[in-house]
Every structure is written in structure tokens, then in C-alpha cells.
mmCIF file of C-alpha atoms and ligand atoms in Angstrom:
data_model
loop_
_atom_site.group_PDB
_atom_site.id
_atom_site.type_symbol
_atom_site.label_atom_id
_atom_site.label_comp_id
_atom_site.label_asym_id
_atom_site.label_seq_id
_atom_site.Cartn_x
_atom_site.Cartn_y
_atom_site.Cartn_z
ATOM 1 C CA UNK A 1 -95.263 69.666 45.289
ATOM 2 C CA UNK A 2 -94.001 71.397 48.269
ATOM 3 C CA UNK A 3 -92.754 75.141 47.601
ATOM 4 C CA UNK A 4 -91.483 76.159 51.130
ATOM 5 C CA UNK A 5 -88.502 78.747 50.439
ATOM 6 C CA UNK A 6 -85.052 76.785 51.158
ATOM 7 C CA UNK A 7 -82.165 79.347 52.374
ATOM 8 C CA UNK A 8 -81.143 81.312 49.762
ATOM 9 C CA UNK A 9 -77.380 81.993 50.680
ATOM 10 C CA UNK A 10 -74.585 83.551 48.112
ATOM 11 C CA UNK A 11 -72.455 80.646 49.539
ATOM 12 C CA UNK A 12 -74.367 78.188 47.957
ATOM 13 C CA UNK A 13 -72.728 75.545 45.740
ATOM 14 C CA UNK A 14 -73.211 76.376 41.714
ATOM 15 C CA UNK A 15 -70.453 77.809 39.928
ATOM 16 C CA UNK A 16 -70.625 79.891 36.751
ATOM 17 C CA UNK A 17 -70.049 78.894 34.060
ATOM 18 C CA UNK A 18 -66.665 79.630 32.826
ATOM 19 C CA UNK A 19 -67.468 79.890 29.369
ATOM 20 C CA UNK A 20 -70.031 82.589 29.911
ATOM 21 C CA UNK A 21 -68.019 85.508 31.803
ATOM 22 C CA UNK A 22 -70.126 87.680 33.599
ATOM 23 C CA UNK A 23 -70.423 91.224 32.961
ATOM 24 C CA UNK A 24 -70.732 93.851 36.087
ATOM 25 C CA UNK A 25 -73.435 95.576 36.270
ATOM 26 C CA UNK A 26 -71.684 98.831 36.390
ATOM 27 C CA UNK A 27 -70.146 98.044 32.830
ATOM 28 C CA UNK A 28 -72.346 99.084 30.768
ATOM 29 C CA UNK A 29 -70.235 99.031 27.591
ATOM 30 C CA UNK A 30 -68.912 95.825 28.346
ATOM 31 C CA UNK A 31 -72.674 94.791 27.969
ATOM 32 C CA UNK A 32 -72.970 96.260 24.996
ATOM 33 C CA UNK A 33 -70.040 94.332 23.662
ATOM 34 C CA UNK A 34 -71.327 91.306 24.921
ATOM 35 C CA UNK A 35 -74.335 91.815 23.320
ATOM 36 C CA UNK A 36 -73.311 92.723 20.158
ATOM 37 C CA UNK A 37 -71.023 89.451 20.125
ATOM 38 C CA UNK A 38 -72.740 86.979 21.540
ATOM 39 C CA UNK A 39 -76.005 88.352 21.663
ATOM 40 C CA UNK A 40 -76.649 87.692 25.370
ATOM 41 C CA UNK A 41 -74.414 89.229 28.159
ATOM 42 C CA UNK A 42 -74.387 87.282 32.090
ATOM 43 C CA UNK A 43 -74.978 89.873 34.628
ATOM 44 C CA UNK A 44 -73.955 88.852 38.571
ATOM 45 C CA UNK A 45 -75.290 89.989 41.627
ATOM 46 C CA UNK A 46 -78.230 92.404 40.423
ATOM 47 C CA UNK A 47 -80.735 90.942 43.193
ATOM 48 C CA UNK A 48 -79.746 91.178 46.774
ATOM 49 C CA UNK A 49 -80.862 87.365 49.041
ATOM 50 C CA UNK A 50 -83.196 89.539 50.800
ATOM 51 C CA UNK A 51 -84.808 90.519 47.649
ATOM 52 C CA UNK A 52 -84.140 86.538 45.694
ATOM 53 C CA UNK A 53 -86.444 85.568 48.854
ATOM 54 C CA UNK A 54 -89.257 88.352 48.639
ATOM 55 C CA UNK A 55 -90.040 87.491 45.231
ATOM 56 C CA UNK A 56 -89.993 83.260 45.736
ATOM 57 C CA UNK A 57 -92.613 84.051 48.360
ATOM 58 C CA UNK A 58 -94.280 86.582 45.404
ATOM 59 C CA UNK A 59 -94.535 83.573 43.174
ATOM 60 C CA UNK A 60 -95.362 81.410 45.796
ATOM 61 C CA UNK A 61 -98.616 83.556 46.086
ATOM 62 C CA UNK A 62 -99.523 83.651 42.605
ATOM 63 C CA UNK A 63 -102.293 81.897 41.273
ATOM 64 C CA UNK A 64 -103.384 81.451 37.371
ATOM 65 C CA UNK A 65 -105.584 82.929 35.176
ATOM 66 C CA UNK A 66 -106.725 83.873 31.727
ATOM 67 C CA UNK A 67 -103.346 82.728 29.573
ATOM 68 C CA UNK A 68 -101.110 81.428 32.633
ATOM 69 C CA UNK A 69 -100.283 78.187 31.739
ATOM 70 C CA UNK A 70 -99.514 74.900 33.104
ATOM 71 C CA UNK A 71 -100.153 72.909 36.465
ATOM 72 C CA UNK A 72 -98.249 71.383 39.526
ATOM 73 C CA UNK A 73 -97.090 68.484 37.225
ATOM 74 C CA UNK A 74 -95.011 69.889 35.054
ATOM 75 C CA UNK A 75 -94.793 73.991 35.632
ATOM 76 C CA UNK A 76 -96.500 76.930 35.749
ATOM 77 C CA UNK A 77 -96.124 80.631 33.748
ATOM 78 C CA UNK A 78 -97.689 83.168 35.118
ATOM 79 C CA UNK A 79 -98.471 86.172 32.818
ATOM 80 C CA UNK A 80 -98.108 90.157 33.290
ATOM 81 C CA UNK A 81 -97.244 89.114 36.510
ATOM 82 C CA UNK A 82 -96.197 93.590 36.922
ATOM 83 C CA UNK A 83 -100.278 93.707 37.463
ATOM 84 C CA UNK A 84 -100.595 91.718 39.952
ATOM 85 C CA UNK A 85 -98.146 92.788 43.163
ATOM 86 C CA UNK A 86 -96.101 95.798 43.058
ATOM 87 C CA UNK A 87 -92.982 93.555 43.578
ATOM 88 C CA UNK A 88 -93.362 92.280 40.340
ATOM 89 C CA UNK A 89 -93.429 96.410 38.787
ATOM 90 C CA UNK A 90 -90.516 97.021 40.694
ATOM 91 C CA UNK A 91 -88.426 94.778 38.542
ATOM 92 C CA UNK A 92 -89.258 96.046 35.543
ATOM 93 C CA UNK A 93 -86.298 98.983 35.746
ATOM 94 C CA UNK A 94 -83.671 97.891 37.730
ATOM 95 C CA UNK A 95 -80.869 99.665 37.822
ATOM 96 C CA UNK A 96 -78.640 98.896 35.339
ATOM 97 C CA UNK A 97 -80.440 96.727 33.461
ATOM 98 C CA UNK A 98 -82.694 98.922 32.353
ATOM 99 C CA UNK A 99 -80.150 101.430 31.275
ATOM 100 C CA UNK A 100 -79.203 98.366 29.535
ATOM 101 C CA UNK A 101 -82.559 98.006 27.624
ATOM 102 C CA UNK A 102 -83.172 101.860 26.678
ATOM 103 C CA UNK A 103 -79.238 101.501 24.723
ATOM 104 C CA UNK A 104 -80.208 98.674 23.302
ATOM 105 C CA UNK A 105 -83.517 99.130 22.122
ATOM 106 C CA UNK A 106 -84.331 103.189 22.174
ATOM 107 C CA UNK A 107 -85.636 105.919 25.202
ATOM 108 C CA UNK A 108 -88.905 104.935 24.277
ATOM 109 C CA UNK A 109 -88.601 100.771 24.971
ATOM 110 C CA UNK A 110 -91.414 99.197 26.754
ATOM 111 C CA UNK A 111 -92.342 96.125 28.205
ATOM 112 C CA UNK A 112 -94.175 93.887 26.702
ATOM 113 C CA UNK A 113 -94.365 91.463 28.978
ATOM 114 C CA UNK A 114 -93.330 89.716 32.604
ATOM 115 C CA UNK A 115 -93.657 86.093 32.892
ATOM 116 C CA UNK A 116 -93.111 84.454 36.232
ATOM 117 C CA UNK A 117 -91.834 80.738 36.219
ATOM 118 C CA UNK A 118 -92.135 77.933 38.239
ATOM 119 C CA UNK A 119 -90.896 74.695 37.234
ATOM 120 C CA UNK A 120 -91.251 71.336 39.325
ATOM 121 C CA UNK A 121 -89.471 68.303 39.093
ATOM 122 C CA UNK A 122 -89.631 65.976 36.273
ATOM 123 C CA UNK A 123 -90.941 69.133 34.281
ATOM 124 C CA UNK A 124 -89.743 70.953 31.101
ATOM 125 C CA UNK A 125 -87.247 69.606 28.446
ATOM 126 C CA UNK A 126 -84.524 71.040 25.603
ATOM 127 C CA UNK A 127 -86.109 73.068 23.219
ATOM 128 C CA UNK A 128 -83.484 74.793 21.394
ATOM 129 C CA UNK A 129 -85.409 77.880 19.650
ATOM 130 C CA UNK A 130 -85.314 81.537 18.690
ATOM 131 C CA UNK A 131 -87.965 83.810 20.504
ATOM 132 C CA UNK A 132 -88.305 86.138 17.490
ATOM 133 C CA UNK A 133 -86.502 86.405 14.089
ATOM 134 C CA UNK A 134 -86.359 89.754 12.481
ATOM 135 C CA UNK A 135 -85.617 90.041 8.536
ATOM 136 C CA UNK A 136 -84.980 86.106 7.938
ATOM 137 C CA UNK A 137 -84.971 87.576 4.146
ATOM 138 C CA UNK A 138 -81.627 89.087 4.017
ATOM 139 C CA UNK A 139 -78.582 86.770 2.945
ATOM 140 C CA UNK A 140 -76.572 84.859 5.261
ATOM 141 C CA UNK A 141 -73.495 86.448 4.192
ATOM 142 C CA UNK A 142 -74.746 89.612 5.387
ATOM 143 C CA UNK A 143 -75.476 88.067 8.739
ATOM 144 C CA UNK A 144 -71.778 86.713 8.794
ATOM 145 C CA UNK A 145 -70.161 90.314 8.389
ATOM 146 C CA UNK A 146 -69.117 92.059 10.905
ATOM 147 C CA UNK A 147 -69.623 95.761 9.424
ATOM 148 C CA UNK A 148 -73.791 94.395 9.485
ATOM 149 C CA UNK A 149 -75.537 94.957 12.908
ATOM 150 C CA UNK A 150 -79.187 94.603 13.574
ATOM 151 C CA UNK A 151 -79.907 96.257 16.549
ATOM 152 C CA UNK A 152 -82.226 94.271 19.316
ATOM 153 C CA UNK A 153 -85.616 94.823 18.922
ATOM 154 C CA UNK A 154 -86.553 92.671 21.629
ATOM 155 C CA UNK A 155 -85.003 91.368 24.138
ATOM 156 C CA UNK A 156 -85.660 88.996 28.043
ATOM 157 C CA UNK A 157 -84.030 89.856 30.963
ATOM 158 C CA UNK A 158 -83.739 86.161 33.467
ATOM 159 C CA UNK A 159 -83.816 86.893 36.778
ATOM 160 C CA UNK A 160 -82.293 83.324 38.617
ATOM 161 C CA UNK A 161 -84.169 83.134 41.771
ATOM 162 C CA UNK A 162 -82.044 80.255 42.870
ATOM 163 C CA UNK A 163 -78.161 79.062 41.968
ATOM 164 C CA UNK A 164 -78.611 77.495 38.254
ATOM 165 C CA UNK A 165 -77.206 73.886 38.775
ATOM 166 C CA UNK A 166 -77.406 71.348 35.652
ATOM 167 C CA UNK A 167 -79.955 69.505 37.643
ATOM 168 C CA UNK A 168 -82.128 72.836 37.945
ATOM 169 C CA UNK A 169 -82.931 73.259 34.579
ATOM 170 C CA UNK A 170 -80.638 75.952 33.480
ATOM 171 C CA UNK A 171 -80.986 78.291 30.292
ATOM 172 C CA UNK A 172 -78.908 76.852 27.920
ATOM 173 C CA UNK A 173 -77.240 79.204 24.899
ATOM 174 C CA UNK A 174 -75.359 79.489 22.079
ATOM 175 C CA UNK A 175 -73.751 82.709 22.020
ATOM 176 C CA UNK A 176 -73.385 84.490 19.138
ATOM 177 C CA UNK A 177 -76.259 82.602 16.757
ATOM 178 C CA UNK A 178 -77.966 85.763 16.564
ATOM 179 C CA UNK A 179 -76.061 86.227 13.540
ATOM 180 C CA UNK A 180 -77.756 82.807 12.248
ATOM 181 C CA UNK A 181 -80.096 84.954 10.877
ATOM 182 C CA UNK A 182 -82.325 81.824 11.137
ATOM 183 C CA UNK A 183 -84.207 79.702 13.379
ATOM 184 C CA UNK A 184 -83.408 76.601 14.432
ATOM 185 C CA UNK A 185 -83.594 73.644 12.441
ATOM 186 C CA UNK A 186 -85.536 70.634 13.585
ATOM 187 C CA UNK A 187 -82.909 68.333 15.039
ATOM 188 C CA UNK A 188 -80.461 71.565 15.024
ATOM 189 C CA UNK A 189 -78.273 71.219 18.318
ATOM 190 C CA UNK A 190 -74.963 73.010 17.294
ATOM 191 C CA UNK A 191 -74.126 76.634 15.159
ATOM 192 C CA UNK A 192 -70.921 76.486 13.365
ATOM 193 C CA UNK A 193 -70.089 73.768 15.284
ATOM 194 C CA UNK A 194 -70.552 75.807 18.722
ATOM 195 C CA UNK A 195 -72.368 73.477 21.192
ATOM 196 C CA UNK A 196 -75.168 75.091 23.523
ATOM 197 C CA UNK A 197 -73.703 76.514 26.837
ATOM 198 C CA UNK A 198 -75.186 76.140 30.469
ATOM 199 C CA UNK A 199 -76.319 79.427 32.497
ATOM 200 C CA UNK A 200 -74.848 77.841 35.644
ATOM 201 C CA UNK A 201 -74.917 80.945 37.645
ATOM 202 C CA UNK A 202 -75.953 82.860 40.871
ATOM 203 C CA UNK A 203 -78.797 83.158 42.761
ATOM 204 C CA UNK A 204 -79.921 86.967 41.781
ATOM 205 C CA UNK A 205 -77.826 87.258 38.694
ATOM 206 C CA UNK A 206 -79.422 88.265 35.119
ATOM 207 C CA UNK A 207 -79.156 87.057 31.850
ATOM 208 C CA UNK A 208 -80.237 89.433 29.267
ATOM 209 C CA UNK A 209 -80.614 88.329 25.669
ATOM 210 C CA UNK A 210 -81.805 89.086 22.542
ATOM 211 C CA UNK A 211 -84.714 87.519 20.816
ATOM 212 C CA UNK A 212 -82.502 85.861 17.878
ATOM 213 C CA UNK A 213 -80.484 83.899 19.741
ATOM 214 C CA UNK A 214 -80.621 80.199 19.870
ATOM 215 C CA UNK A 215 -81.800 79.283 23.365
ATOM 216 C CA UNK A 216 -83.824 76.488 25.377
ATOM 217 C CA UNK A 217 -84.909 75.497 28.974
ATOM 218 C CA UNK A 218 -83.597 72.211 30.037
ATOM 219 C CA UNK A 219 -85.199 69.538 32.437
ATOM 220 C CA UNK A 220 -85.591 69.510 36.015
ATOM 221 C CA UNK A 221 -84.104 66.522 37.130
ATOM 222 C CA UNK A 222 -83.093 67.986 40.830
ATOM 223 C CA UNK A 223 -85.921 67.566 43.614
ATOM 224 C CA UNK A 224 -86.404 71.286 43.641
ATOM 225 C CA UNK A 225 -89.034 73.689 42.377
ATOM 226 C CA UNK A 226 -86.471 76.240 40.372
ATOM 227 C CA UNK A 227 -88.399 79.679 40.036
ATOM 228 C CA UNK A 228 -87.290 82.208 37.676
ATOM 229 C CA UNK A 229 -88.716 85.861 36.398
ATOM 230 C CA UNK A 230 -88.481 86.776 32.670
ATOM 231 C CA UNK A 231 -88.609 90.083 31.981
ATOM 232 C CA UNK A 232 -90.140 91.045 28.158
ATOM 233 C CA UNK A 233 -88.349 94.672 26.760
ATOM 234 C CA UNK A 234 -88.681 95.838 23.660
ATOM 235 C CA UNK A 235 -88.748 99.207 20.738
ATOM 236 C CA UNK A 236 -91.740 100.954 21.550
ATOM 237 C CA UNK A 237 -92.754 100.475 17.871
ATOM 238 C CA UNK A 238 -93.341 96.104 18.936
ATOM 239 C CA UNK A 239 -96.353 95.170 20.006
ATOM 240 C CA UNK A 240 -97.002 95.076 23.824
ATOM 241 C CA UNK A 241 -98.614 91.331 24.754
ATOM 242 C CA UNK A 242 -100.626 91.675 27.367
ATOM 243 C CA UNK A 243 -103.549 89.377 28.564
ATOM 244 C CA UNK A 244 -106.182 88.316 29.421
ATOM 245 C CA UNK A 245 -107.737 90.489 26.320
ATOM 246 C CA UNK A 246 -109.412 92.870 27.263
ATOM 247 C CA UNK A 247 -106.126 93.739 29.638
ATOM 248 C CA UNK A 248 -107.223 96.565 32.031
ATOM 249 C CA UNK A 249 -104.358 97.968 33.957
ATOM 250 C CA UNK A 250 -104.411 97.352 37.843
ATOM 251 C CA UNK A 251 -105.243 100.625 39.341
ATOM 252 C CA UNK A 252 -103.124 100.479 42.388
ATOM 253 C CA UNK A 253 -100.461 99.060 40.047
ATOM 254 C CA UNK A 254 -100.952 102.484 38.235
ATOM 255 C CA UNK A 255 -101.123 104.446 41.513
ATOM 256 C CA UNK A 256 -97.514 103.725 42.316
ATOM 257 C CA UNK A 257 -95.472 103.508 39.565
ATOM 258 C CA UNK A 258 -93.105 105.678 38.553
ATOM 259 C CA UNK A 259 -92.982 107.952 35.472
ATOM 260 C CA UNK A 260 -90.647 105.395 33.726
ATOM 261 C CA UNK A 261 -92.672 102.633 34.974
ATOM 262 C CA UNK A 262 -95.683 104.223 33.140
ATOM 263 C CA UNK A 263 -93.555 104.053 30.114
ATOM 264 C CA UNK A 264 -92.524 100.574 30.249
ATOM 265 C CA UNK A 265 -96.103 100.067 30.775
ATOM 266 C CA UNK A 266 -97.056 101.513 27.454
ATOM 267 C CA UNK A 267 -97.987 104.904 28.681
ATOM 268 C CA UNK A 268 -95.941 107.159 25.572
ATOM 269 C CA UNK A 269 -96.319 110.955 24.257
ATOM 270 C CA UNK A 270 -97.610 111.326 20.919
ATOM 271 C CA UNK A 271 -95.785 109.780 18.192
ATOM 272 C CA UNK A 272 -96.248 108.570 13.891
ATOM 273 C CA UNK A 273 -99.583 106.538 14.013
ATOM 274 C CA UNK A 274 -101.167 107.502 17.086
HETATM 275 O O1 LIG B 301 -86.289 78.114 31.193
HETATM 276 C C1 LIG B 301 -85.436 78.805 30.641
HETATM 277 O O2 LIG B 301 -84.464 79.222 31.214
HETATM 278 C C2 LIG B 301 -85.582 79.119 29.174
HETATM 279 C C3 LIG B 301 -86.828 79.889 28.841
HETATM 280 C C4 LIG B 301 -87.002 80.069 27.367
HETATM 281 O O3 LIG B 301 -86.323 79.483 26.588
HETATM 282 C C5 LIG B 301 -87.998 80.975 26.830
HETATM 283 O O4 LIG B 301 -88.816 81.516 27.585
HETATM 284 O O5 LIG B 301 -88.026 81.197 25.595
#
């Protein structure tokens, strides 16, 4: 499959979708909200077209390894993609979003991972699911209540390289089944009779979520390769994933980044347990 880079103008056709309403990225507290309601929050314009382009051509360069997974039929992920090109490090605290992640999940978050995406045609399907359930345990009435809030301990950050249409395999949600407190049945396609929503947004915007909601990739049934970057925060105190085991930290990835980057990359003071 071809991957040449087609225009990437904001003119171009998707709309958003109306039942999502995007939260500016200088609002941080209207994030907040967002996530505390619906669990996910739709931020617009956080990558520039000059940037939406460098990083198509970044994934156009990439080439898998240890757990990257996949092939030209159907799609690739590519792993810890922040040790590979410094492009990749520099998305791990953009503004705003970041600021978004330490509120949400402590001073101390970290990444624990940054997966790269490229899906062709004819590739992926609906798989409504949770990424990670936290105390499954307690009751669903304590779910339900308001007063109860469990805050994030993980949570992705999708970086649309390309306008979401239906045809281009857009994230689908349901906002607000992070109070489920459960994953997702087999067969399971509603939550209290609230349907799953289309991402049909921007070119450069973000969609940041928590682990708990229920959430799926769709198929590509357009003739385009969509590309997408999934950025992997979460509490210090959750495991960082990175691979291939032994990971070994690119040195010139190390050379460059920033003393926050160094954090997100697991570098921490002293703390309980080590
Ligand atoms: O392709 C997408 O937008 C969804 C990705 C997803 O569901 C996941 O990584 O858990």
C-alpha cells in the first residue's frame, strides 16, 4: 500500500462530531469536567499542519521490531515509538495536554508508553473494550453516585494525524461508561442505553481518555492509510511497559530531553519502595 503524504489542509471535509463538543486547549477545567463526566474530553487544534505532516513522514519511516505488531495487510503498531526519533519525545508533553495529565493523574505521572498507528484499508474492526479496569470489586451503586470519584490512573492521549471521517476508522466512545465500573460484555454495544459515539474530528486534534471507558477502533473502509499516535500516561506508581525486554533507553533520545521528559520517561527522585 502506497503511503505518500496527501495535503493535510484544516479545510478539509470532516466535521466533528456534534455530540462530542470539543474542549479548548486553554480550558483546562473544562477538561477536567469533561473528564470527570464523560471520562474522555475532545481537544481541537493541538497540532499545527506543519507539524500533522512531520510526524506522517515520522511514521512513514518507521520500521518494526521486537513487539510492533502487524503487517501491510491489515496495520501496523509501532511500540515506544519516543526511542526511536526525537519527534516522537517531543509529543510526549505538549502543552496543555500534559498539564492535563499531571491534574489528572499526579506531578509524578509518567509514560508508559507511545504507540504509533498505521492502519490500511480493509484493516481493523469494532472492538468495543475497556483498556484497564481498576477496583471491578466495589458495587455498582457506588459507581452510579455522583459523590464517588475514582481518579484516572491511566489514561491515552489520540493524536488524529488526518480528519477522522466514518470511512477512516474513527475512535468510537461511549462517554461516561467509566462509571460502568465493568468491562464490556461480549455482545455489549450500548451503556444505559447510550449508543457508541464517532470521534469525527480534526486533523491535529486530541482525544484524551481514561482507561475505563468503553471504547473501540472501527474499520477502514476509505482507500486511505489513516495514521494516528497514542500517547500512554499514567500515576507514577503503574507500571511503565516498555519493550523489547531488556528496554535500554536511546542515548541520544536521553541526550535531549528535557527534565520533564526524563520524568515521563521514568527517571523519578526517591520515593516508598525504591
Ligand atoms: O483505533 C482507535 O482509534 C482505537 C484504539 C483503541 O481502541 C485502543 O488502542 O485501545
Amino acid at each position: 500500500m502506497k503511503s505518500s503524504l496527501p495535503h493535510v489542509t484544516p479545510t478539509e471535509t470532516a466535521a466533528r462530531s456534534v455530540r462530542q463538543p470539543p474542549v479548548m486547549l486553554s480550558d483546562h477545567d473544562g477538561q477536567l469536567r469533561a473528564m470527570d463526566t464523560d471520562g474522555c474530553v475532545l481537544i481541537p487544534g493541538v497540532l499545527s499542519p506543519e507539524e500533522i505532516v512531520a510526524l506522517r513522514s515520522a511514521l512513514d519511516r518507521l520500521q518494526p521490531f521486537g513487539f510492533d505488531s502487524g503487517g501491510e495487510k491489515t496495520r501496523y503498531h509501532f511500540k515506544c515509538v519516543f526511542n526511536r526519533e526525537r519527534i516522537w519525545l517531543e509529543q510526549s508533553d505538549r502543552q496543555g495536554i500534559i498539564e492535563l495529565a499531571e491534574s489528572l493523574m499526579g506531578s509524578q505521572c509518567h509514560m508508559i508508553g507511545m504507540t504509533a498507528w498505521k492502519t490500511f484499508p480493509g484493516g481493523d474492526k469494532p472492538w468495543l473494550h475497556t483498556d484497564k479496569l481498576w477496583n471491578p470489586y466495589l458495587p455498582p451503586s457506588t459507581w452510579m453516585d455522583p459523590k464517588f470519584s475514582l481518579p484516572p490512573l491511566i489514561c491515552t492521549a489520540h493524536f488524529y494525524l488526518q480528519d477522522q471521517s466514518r470511512e477512516l476508522c474513527p475512535t468510537y466512545v461511549i462517554p461516561g461508561s467509566h462509571r460502568s465500573g465493568r468491562n464490556v460484555e461480549p455482545g455489549e454495544s450500548t451503556w444505559l442505553g447510550r449508543e457508541t459515539e464517532p470521534i469525527l474530528c480534526k486533523a491535529g486534534d486530541c482525544l484524551f481518555f481514561r482507561s475505563e471507558v468503553w471504547h473501540s477502533g472501527s474499520a477502514n473502509t476509505s482507500d486511505q492509510v489513516r495514521y494516528l499516535l497514542q500517547v500512554h500516561y499514567a500515576h507514577r506508581d503503574v507500571a511503565q511497559k516498555f519493550s523489547p525486554w531488556p528496554f535500554q533507553y536511546n542515548p541520544e533520545i536521553l541526550a535531549v530531553a528535557t527534565a520533564r521528559q526524563r520524568r515521563l520517561l521514568g527517571e523519578h527522585p526517591e520515593s516508598a519502595y525504591g
